[in-house]
Short mmCIF file of C-alpha atoms in Angstrom, two decimals:
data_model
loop_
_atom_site.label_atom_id
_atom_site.label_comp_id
_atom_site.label_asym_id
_atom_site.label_seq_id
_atom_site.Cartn_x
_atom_site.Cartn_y
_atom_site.Cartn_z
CA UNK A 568 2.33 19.56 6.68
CA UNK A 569 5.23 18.65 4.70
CA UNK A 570 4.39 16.31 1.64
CA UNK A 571 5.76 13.03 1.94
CA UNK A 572 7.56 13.91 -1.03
CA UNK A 573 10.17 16.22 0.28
CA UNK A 574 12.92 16.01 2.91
CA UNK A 575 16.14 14.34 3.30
CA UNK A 576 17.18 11.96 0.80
CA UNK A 577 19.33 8.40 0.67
CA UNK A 578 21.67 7.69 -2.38
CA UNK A 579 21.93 4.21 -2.90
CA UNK A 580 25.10 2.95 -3.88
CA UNK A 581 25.20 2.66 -7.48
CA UNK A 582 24.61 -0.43 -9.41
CA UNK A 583 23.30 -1.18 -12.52
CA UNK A 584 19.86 1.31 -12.42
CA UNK A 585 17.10 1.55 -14.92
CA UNK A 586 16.94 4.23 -17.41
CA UNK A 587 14.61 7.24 -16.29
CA UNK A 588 12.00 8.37 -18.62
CA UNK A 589 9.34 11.29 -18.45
CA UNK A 590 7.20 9.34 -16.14
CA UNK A 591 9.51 8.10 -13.80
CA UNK A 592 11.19 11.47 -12.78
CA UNK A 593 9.54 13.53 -10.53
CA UNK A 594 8.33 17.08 -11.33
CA UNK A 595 9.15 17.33 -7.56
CA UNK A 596 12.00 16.52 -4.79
CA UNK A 597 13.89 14.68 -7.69
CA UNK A 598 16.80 14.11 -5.49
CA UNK A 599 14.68 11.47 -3.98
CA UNK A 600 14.32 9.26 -7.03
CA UNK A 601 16.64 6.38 -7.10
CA UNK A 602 17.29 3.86 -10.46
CA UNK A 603 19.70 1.33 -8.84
CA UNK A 604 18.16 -1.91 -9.81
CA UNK A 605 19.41 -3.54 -6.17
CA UNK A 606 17.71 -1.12 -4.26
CA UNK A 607 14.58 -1.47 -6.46
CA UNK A 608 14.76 -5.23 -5.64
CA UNK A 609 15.37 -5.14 -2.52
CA UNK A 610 11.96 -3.15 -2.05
CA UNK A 611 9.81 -5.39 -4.00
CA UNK A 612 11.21 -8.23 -2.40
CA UNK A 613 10.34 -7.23 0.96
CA UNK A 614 6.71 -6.37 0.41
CA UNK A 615 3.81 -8.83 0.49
CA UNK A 616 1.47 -6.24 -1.23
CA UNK A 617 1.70 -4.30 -4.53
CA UNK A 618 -1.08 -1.98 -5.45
CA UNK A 619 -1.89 -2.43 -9.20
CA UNK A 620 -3.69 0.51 -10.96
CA UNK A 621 -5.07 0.30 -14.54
CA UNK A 622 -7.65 2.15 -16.24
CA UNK A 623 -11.26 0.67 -16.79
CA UNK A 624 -13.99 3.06 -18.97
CA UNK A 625 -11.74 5.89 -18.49
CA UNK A 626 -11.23 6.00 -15.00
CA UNK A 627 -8.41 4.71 -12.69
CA UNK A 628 -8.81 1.57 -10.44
CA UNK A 629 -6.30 0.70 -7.82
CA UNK A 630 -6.56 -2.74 -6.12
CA UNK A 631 -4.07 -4.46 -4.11
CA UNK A 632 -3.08 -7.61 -4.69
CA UNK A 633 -0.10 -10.36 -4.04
CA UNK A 634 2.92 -10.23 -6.65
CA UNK A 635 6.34 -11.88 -6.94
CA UNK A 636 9.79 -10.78 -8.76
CA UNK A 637 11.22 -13.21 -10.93
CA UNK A 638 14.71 -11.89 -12.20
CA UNK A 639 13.23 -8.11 -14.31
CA UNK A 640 9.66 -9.70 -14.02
CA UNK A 641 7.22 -9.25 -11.98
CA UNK A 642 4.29 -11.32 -11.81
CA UNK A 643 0.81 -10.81 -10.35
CA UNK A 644 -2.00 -13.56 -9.77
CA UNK A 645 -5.66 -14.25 -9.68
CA UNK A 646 -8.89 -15.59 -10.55
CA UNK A 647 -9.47 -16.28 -14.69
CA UNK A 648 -12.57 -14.51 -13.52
CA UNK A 649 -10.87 -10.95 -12.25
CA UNK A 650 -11.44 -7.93 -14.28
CA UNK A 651 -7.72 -6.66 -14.78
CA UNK A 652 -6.42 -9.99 -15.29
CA UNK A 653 -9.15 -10.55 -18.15
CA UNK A 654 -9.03 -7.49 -19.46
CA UNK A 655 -4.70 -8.13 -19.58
CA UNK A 656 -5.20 -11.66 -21.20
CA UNK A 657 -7.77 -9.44 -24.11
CA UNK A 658 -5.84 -6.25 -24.35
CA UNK A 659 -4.06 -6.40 -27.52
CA UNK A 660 -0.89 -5.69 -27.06
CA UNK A 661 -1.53 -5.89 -23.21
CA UNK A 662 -2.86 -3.80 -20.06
CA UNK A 663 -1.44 -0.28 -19.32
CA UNK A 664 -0.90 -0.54 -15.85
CA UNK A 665 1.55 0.93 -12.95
CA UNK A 666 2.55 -1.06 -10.14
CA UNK A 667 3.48 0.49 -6.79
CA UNK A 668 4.95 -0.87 -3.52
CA UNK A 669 5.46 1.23 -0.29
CA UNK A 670 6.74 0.43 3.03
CA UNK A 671 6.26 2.88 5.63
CA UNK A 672 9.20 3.23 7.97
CA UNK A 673 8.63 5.89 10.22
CA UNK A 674 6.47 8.72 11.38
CA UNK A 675 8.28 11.96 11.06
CA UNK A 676 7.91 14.54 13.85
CA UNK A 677 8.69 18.21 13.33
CA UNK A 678 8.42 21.33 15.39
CA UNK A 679 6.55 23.12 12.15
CA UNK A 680 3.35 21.14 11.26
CA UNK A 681 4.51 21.65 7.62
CA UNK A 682 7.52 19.15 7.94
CA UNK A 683 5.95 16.64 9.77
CA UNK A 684 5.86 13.56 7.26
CA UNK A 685 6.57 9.77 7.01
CA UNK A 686 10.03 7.86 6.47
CA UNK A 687 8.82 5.70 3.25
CA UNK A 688 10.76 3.43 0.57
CA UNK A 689 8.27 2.87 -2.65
CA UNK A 690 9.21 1.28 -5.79
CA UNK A 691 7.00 2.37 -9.36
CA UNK A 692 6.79 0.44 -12.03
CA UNK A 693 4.89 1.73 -15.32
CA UNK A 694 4.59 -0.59 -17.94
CA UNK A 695 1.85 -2.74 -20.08
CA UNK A 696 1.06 -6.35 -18.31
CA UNK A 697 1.02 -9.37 -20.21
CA UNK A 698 -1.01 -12.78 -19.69
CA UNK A 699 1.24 -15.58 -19.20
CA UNK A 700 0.44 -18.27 -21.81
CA UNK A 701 3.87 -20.82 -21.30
CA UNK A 702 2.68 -23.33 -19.12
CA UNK A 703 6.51 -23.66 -17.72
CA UNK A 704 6.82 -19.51 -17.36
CA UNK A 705 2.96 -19.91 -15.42
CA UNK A 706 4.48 -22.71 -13.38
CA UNK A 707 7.69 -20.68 -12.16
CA UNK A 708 5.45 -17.82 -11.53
CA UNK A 709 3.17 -19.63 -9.40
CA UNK A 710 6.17 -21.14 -7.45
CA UNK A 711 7.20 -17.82 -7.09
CA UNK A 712 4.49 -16.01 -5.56
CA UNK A 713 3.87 -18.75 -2.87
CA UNK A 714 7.82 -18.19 -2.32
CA UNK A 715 7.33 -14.56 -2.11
CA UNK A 716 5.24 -15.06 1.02
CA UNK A 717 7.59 -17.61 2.38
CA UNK A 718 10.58 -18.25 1.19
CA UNK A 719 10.80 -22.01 -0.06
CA UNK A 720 7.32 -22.81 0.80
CA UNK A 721 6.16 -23.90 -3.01
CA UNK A 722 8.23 -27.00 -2.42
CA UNK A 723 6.99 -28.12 1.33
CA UNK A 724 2.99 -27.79 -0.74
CA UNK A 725 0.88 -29.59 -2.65
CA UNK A 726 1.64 -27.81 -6.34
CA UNK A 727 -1.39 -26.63 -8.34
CA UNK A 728 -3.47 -29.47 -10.00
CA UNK A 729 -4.37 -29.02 -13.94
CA UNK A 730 -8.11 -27.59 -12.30
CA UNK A 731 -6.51 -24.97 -9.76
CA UNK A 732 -3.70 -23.85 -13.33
CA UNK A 733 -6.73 -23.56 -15.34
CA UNK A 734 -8.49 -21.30 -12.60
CA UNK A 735 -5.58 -18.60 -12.41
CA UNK A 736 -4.47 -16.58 -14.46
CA UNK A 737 -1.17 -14.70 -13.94
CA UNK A 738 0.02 -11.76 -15.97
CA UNK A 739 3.85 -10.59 -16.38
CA UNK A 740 4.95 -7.08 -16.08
CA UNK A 741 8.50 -6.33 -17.26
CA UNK A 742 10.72 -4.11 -14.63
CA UNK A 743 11.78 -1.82 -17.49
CA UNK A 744 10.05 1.81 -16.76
CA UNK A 745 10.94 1.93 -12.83
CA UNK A 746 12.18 4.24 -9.84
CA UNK A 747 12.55 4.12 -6.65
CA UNK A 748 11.81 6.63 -3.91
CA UNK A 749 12.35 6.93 -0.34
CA UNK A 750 12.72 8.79 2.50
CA UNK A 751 15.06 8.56 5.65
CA UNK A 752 16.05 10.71 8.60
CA UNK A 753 14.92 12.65 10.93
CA UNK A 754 12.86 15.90 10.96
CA UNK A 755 13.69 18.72 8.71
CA UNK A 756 12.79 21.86 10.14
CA UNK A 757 13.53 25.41 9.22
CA UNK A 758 16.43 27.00 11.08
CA UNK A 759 14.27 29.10 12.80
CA UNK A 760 12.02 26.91 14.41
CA UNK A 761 15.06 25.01 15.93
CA UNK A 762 14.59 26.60 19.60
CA UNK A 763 10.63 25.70 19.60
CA UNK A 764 9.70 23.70 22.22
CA UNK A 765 8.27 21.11 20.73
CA UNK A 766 9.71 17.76 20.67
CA UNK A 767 11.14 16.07 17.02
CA UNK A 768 12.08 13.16 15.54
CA UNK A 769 11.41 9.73 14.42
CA UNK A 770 9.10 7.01 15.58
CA UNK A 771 10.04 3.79 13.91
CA UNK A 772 7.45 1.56 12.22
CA UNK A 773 7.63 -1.84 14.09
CA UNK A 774 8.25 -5.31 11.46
CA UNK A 775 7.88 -8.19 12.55
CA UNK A 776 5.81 -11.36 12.89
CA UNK A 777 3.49 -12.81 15.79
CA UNK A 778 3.89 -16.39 16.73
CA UNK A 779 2.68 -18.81 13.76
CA UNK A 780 -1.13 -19.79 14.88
CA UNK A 781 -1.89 -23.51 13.40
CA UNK A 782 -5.42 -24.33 11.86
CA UNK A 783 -7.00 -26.41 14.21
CA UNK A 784 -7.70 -29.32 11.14
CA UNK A 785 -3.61 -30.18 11.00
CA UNK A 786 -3.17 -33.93 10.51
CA UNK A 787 -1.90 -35.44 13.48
CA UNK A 788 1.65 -35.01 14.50
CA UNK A 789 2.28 -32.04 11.99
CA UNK A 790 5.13 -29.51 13.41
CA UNK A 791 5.51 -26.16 12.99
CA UNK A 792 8.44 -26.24 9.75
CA UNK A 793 11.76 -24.59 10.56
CA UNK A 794 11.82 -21.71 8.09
CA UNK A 795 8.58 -20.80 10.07
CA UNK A 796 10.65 -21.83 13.65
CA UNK A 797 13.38 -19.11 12.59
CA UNK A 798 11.11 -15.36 11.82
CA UNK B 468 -1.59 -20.15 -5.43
CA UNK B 469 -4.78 -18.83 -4.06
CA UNK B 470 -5.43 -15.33 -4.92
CA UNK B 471 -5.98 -12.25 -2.07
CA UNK B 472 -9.86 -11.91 -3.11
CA UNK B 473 -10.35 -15.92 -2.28
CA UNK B 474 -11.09 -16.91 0.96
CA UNK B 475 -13.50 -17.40 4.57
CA UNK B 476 -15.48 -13.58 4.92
CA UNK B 477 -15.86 -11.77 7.73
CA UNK B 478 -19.35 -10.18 7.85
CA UNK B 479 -18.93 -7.07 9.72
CA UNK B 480 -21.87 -6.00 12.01
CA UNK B 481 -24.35 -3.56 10.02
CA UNK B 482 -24.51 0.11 11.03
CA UNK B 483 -24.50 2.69 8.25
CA UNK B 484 -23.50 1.48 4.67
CA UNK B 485 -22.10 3.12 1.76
CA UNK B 486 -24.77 1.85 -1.74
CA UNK B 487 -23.00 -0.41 -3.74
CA UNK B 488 -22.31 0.54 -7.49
CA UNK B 489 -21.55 -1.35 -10.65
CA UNK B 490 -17.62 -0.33 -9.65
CA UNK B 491 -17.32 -1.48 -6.00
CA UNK B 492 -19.57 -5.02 -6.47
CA UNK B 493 -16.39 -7.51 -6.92
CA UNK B 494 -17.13 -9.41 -10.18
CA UNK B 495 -14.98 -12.12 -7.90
CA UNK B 496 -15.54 -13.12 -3.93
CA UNK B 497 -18.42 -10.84 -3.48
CA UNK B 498 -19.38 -12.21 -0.39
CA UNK B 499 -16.13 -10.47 1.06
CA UNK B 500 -17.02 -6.90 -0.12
CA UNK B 501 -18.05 -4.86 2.72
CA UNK B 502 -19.93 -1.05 2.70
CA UNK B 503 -20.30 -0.76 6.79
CA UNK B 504 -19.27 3.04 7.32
CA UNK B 505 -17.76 2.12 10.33
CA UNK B 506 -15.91 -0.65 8.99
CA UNK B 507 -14.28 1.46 6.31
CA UNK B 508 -13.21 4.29 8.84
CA UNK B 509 -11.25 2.01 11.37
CA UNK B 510 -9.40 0.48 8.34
CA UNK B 511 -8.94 4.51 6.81
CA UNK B 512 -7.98 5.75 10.25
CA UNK B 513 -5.52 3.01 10.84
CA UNK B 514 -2.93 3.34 8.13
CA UNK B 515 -0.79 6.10 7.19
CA UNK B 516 -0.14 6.10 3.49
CA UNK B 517 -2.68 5.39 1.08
CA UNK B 518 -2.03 4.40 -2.64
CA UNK B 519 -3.40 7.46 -5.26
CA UNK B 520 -4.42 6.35 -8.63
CA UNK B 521 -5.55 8.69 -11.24
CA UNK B 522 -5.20 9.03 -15.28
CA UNK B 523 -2.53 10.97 -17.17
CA UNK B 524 -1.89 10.71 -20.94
CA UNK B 525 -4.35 7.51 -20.88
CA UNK B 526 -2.35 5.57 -18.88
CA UNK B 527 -2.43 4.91 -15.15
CA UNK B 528 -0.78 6.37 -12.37
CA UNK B 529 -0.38 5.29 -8.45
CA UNK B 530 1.35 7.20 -6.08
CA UNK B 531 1.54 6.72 -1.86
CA UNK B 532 0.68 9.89 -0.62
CA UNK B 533 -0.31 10.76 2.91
CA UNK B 534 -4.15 11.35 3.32
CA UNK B 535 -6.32 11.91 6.58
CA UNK B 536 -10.22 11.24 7.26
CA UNK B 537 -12.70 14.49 8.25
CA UNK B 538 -16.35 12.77 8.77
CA UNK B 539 -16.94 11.66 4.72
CA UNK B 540 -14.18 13.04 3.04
CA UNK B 541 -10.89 12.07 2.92
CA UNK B 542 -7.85 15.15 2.37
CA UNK B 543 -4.60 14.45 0.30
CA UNK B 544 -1.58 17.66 0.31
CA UNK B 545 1.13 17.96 -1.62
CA UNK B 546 3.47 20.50 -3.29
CA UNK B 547 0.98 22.64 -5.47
CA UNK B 548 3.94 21.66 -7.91
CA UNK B 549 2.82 18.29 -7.66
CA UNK B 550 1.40 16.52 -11.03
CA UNK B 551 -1.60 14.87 -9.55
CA UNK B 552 -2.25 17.91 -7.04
CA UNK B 553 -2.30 20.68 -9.78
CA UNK B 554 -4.11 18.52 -11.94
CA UNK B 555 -6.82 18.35 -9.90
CA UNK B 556 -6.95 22.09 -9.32
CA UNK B 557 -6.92 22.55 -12.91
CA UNK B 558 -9.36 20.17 -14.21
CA UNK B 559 -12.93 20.96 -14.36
CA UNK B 560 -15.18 19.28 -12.61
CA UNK B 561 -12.00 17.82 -10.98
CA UNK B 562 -9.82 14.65 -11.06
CA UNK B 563 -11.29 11.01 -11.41
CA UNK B 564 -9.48 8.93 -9.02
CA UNK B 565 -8.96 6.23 -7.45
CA UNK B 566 -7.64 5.89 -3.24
CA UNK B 567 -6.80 2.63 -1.82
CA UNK B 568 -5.68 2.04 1.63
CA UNK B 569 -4.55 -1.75 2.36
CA UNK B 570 -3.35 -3.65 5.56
CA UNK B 571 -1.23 -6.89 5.34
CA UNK B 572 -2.39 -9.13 8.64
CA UNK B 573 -1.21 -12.44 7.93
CA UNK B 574 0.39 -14.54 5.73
CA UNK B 575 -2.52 -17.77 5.13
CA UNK B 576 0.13 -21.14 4.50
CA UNK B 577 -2.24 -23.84 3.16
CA UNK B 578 -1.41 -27.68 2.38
CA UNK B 579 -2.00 -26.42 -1.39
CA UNK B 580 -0.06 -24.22 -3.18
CA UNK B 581 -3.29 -22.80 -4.94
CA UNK B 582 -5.12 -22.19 -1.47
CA UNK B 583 -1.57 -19.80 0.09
CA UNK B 584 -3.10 -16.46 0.66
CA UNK B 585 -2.83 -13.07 2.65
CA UNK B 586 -5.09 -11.76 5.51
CA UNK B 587 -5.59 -8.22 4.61
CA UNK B 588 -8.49 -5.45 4.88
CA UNK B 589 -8.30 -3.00 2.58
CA UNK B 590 -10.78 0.18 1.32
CA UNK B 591 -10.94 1.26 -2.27
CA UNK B 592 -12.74 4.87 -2.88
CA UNK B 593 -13.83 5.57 -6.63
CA UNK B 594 -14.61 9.29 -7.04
CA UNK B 595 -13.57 12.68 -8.45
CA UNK B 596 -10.82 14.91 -6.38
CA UNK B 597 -11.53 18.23 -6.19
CA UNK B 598 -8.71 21.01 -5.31
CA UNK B 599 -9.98 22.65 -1.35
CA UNK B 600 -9.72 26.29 -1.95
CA UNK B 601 -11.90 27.46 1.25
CA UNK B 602 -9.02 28.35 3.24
CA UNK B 603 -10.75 27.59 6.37
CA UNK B 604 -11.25 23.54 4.80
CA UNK B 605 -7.83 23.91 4.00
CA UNK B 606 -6.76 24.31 7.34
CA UNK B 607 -8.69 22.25 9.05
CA UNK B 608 -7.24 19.89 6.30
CA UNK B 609 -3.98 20.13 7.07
CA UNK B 610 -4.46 19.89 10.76
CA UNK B 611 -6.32 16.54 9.92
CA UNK B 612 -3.38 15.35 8.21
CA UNK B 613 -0.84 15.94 11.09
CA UNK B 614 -3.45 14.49 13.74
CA UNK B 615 -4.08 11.44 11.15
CA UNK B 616 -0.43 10.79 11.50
CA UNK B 617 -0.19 11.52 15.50
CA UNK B 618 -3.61 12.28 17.04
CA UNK B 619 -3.54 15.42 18.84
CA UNK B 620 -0.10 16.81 17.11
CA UNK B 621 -1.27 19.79 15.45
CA UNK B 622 -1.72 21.48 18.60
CA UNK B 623 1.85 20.68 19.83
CA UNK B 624 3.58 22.18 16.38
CA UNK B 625 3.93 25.39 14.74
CA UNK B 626 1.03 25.92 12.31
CA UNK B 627 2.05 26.89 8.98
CA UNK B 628 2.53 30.12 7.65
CA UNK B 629 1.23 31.86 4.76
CA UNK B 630 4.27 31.27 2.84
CA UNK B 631 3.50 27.03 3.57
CA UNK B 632 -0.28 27.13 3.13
CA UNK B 633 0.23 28.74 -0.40
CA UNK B 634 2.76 26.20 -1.56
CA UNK B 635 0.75 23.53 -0.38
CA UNK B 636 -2.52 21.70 -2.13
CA UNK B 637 -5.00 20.32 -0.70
CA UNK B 638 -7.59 17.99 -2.56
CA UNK B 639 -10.67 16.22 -1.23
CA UNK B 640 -12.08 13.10 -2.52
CA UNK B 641 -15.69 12.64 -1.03
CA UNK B 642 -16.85 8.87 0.81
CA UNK B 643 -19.36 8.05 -1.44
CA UNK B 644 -18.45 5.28 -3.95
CA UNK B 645 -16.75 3.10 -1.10
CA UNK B 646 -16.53 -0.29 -0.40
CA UNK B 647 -13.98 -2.42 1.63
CA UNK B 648 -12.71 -5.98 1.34
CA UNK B 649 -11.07 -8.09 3.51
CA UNK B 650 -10.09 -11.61 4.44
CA UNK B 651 -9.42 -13.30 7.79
CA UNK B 652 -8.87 -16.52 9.55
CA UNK B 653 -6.96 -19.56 8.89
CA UNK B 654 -6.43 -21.81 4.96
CA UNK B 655 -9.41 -22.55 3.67
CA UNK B 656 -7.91 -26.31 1.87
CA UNK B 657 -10.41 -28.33 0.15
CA UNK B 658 -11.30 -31.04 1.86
CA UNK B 659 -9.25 -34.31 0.29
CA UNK B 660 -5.80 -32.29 1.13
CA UNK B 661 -6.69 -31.66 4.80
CA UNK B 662 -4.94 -35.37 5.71
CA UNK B 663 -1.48 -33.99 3.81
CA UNK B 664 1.53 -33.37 6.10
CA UNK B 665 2.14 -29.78 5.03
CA UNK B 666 1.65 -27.55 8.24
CA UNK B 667 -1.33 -24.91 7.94
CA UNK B 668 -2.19 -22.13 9.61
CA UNK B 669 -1.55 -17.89 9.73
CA UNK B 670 1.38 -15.58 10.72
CA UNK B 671 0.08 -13.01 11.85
CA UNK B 672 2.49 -9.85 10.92
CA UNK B 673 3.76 -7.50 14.07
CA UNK B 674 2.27 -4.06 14.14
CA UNK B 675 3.49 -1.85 16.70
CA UNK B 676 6.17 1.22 17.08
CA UNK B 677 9.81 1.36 18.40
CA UNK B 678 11.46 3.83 20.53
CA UNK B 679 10.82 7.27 19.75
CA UNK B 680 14.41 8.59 17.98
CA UNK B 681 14.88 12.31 19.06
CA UNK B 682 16.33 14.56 16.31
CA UNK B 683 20.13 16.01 17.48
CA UNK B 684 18.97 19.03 17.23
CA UNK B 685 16.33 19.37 20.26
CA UNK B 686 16.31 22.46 22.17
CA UNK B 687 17.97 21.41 25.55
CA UNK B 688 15.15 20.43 27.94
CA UNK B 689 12.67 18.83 25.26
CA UNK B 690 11.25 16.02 26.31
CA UNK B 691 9.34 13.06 24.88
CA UNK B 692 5.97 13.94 24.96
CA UNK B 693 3.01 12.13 27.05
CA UNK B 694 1.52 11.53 23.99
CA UNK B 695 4.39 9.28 22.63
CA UNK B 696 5.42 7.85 25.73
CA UNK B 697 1.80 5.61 25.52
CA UNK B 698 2.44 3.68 22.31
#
């Protein structure tokens, strides 16, 4: 089965693109990298879920959590409580981490079991996370994630109270050491196996949303909002 | 904004369980931390991409990779040119790492800012990946990876050929240090914001597949398969 590292690849038109460094090209199917900063944005942005890895007593943890793109930052939330977030706010000079995002586009079908594989856009960001100590840079961040789920939600919500600020903690990651990756098209199989029976191509990943379903506690006479009316 | 480990828990019904360990016992939210075997599978089984972490020059590393489920032990291929994938054929007694599989269900809108959240279930595995070198495992493997990503594929495909199984790696990363996570259900608001005029509730996101997109290059008289016609 063909990694879902190899296979056709996309070149983003350029922009202004991060600088590649050891860890952010490939030892394989380096074609497939891509630096534009757009294109990196434009993945982040469209995820809900990063996957945040960091190493605890020597070992690697990866846990997924909610994050948010402010400008070249990227922000991730939780508890004061949380291990990694702790452990970012006591690292001195900050958490080694690497931050990865994924959508999965496609399943790839090829006549050759060795090129099947999966149409994929993923963003990597290496870098060391810091704890976010400005009240006013915490605030933003805050704003942002709940925008990051819904665009312009922080300001139809009750914002944080000085309890719920001093119960999160939120750590910054700078986009700095980044790629891209990604996959598109349709199967790639050798020239020989072109006349084998056996069907190939693409079947798309379905996006979308389901009808909004309202907690059954709304106050009286709340309506659904219209940035929720237009998905 | 609330974080992704805060929330109602679902308690799943009991069957077999994987034994909790210092590293899969939540220091936050451990009442959502789930070890029901069959619980983890369906959430394994039902995504296509998992997230890879492992260790390299002290620093962390996550990559999506493809992986598929055989019983209690999960497979992950790549290029045997691959960094993590010859790693973990060259160290001794293998690679520590760390495989996370995550699905986004919802997006949670609460009244409060602090209380926004995600519906997700997600599986993290904590273990050491060993390279498969019993080329009978390997192959079984690698069917596993093509039915993982269309049940029932690997028998409508060429197999590979001894020129792909030798450029290919296959590691295995045993079920044992397991647990899986997950929120559902509507915001959870604390009580004296439940009167506010914000709207409240879950949207759910879409999972499903679009129409099959046949590669150009089909041998004339291929047709779409039974087994995508169903989805």
């Amino acid at each position: 089965m063909e990694s879902a590292m190899q296979g056709p690849t996309q070149t983003p038109t350029r922009s202004a693109a991060y600088t590649p460094t050891d860890r952010t090209v490939p030892t394989r199917s380096a074609d497939r990298a891509a630096y534009d900063k757009d294109l990196v944005h434009a993945i982040l942005d469209e995820a809900y879920v990063c996957h945040l890895g960091f190493v605890r007593d020597g070992a690697p943890v990866v846990l997924p959590t909610l994050y948010a793109r402010v400008g070249e930052r990227l922000y991730v939330h939780g508890s004061t409580g949380s291990r990694p977030l702790r452990e970012a706010g006591q690292a001195d000079p900050g958490l080694p981490v690497c931050l990865t995002v994924t959508h999965v586009d496609g399943l790839v079908l090829a006549r050759s079991a060795f090129h099947h594989s999966i149409n994929y856009r993923s963003v990597v960001v290496h870098g060391v996370a810091h704890d976010v100590t400005d009240p006013e840079e915490k605030r933003q961040a805050l704003d942002a994630l709940v925008d990051h789920v819904v665009p312009g939600r922080s300001a139809d919500s009750r914002p944080a109270n000085k309890k719920e600020l001093a119960a999160t903690a939120v750590i910054r990651l700078d986009l700095d050491e980044v790629s891209a990756k990604l996959r598109t098209g349709g199967a790639n199989d050798e020239p020989e196996d072109l006349a084998l029976p056996h069907w190939a191509g693409v079947v798309p990943l379905r996006k979308g949303y389901d009808a909004p379903v309202a907690n059954p506690d709304l106050a009286p006479g709340t309506e659904l909002p219209d940035y929720l009316r237009a998905r």
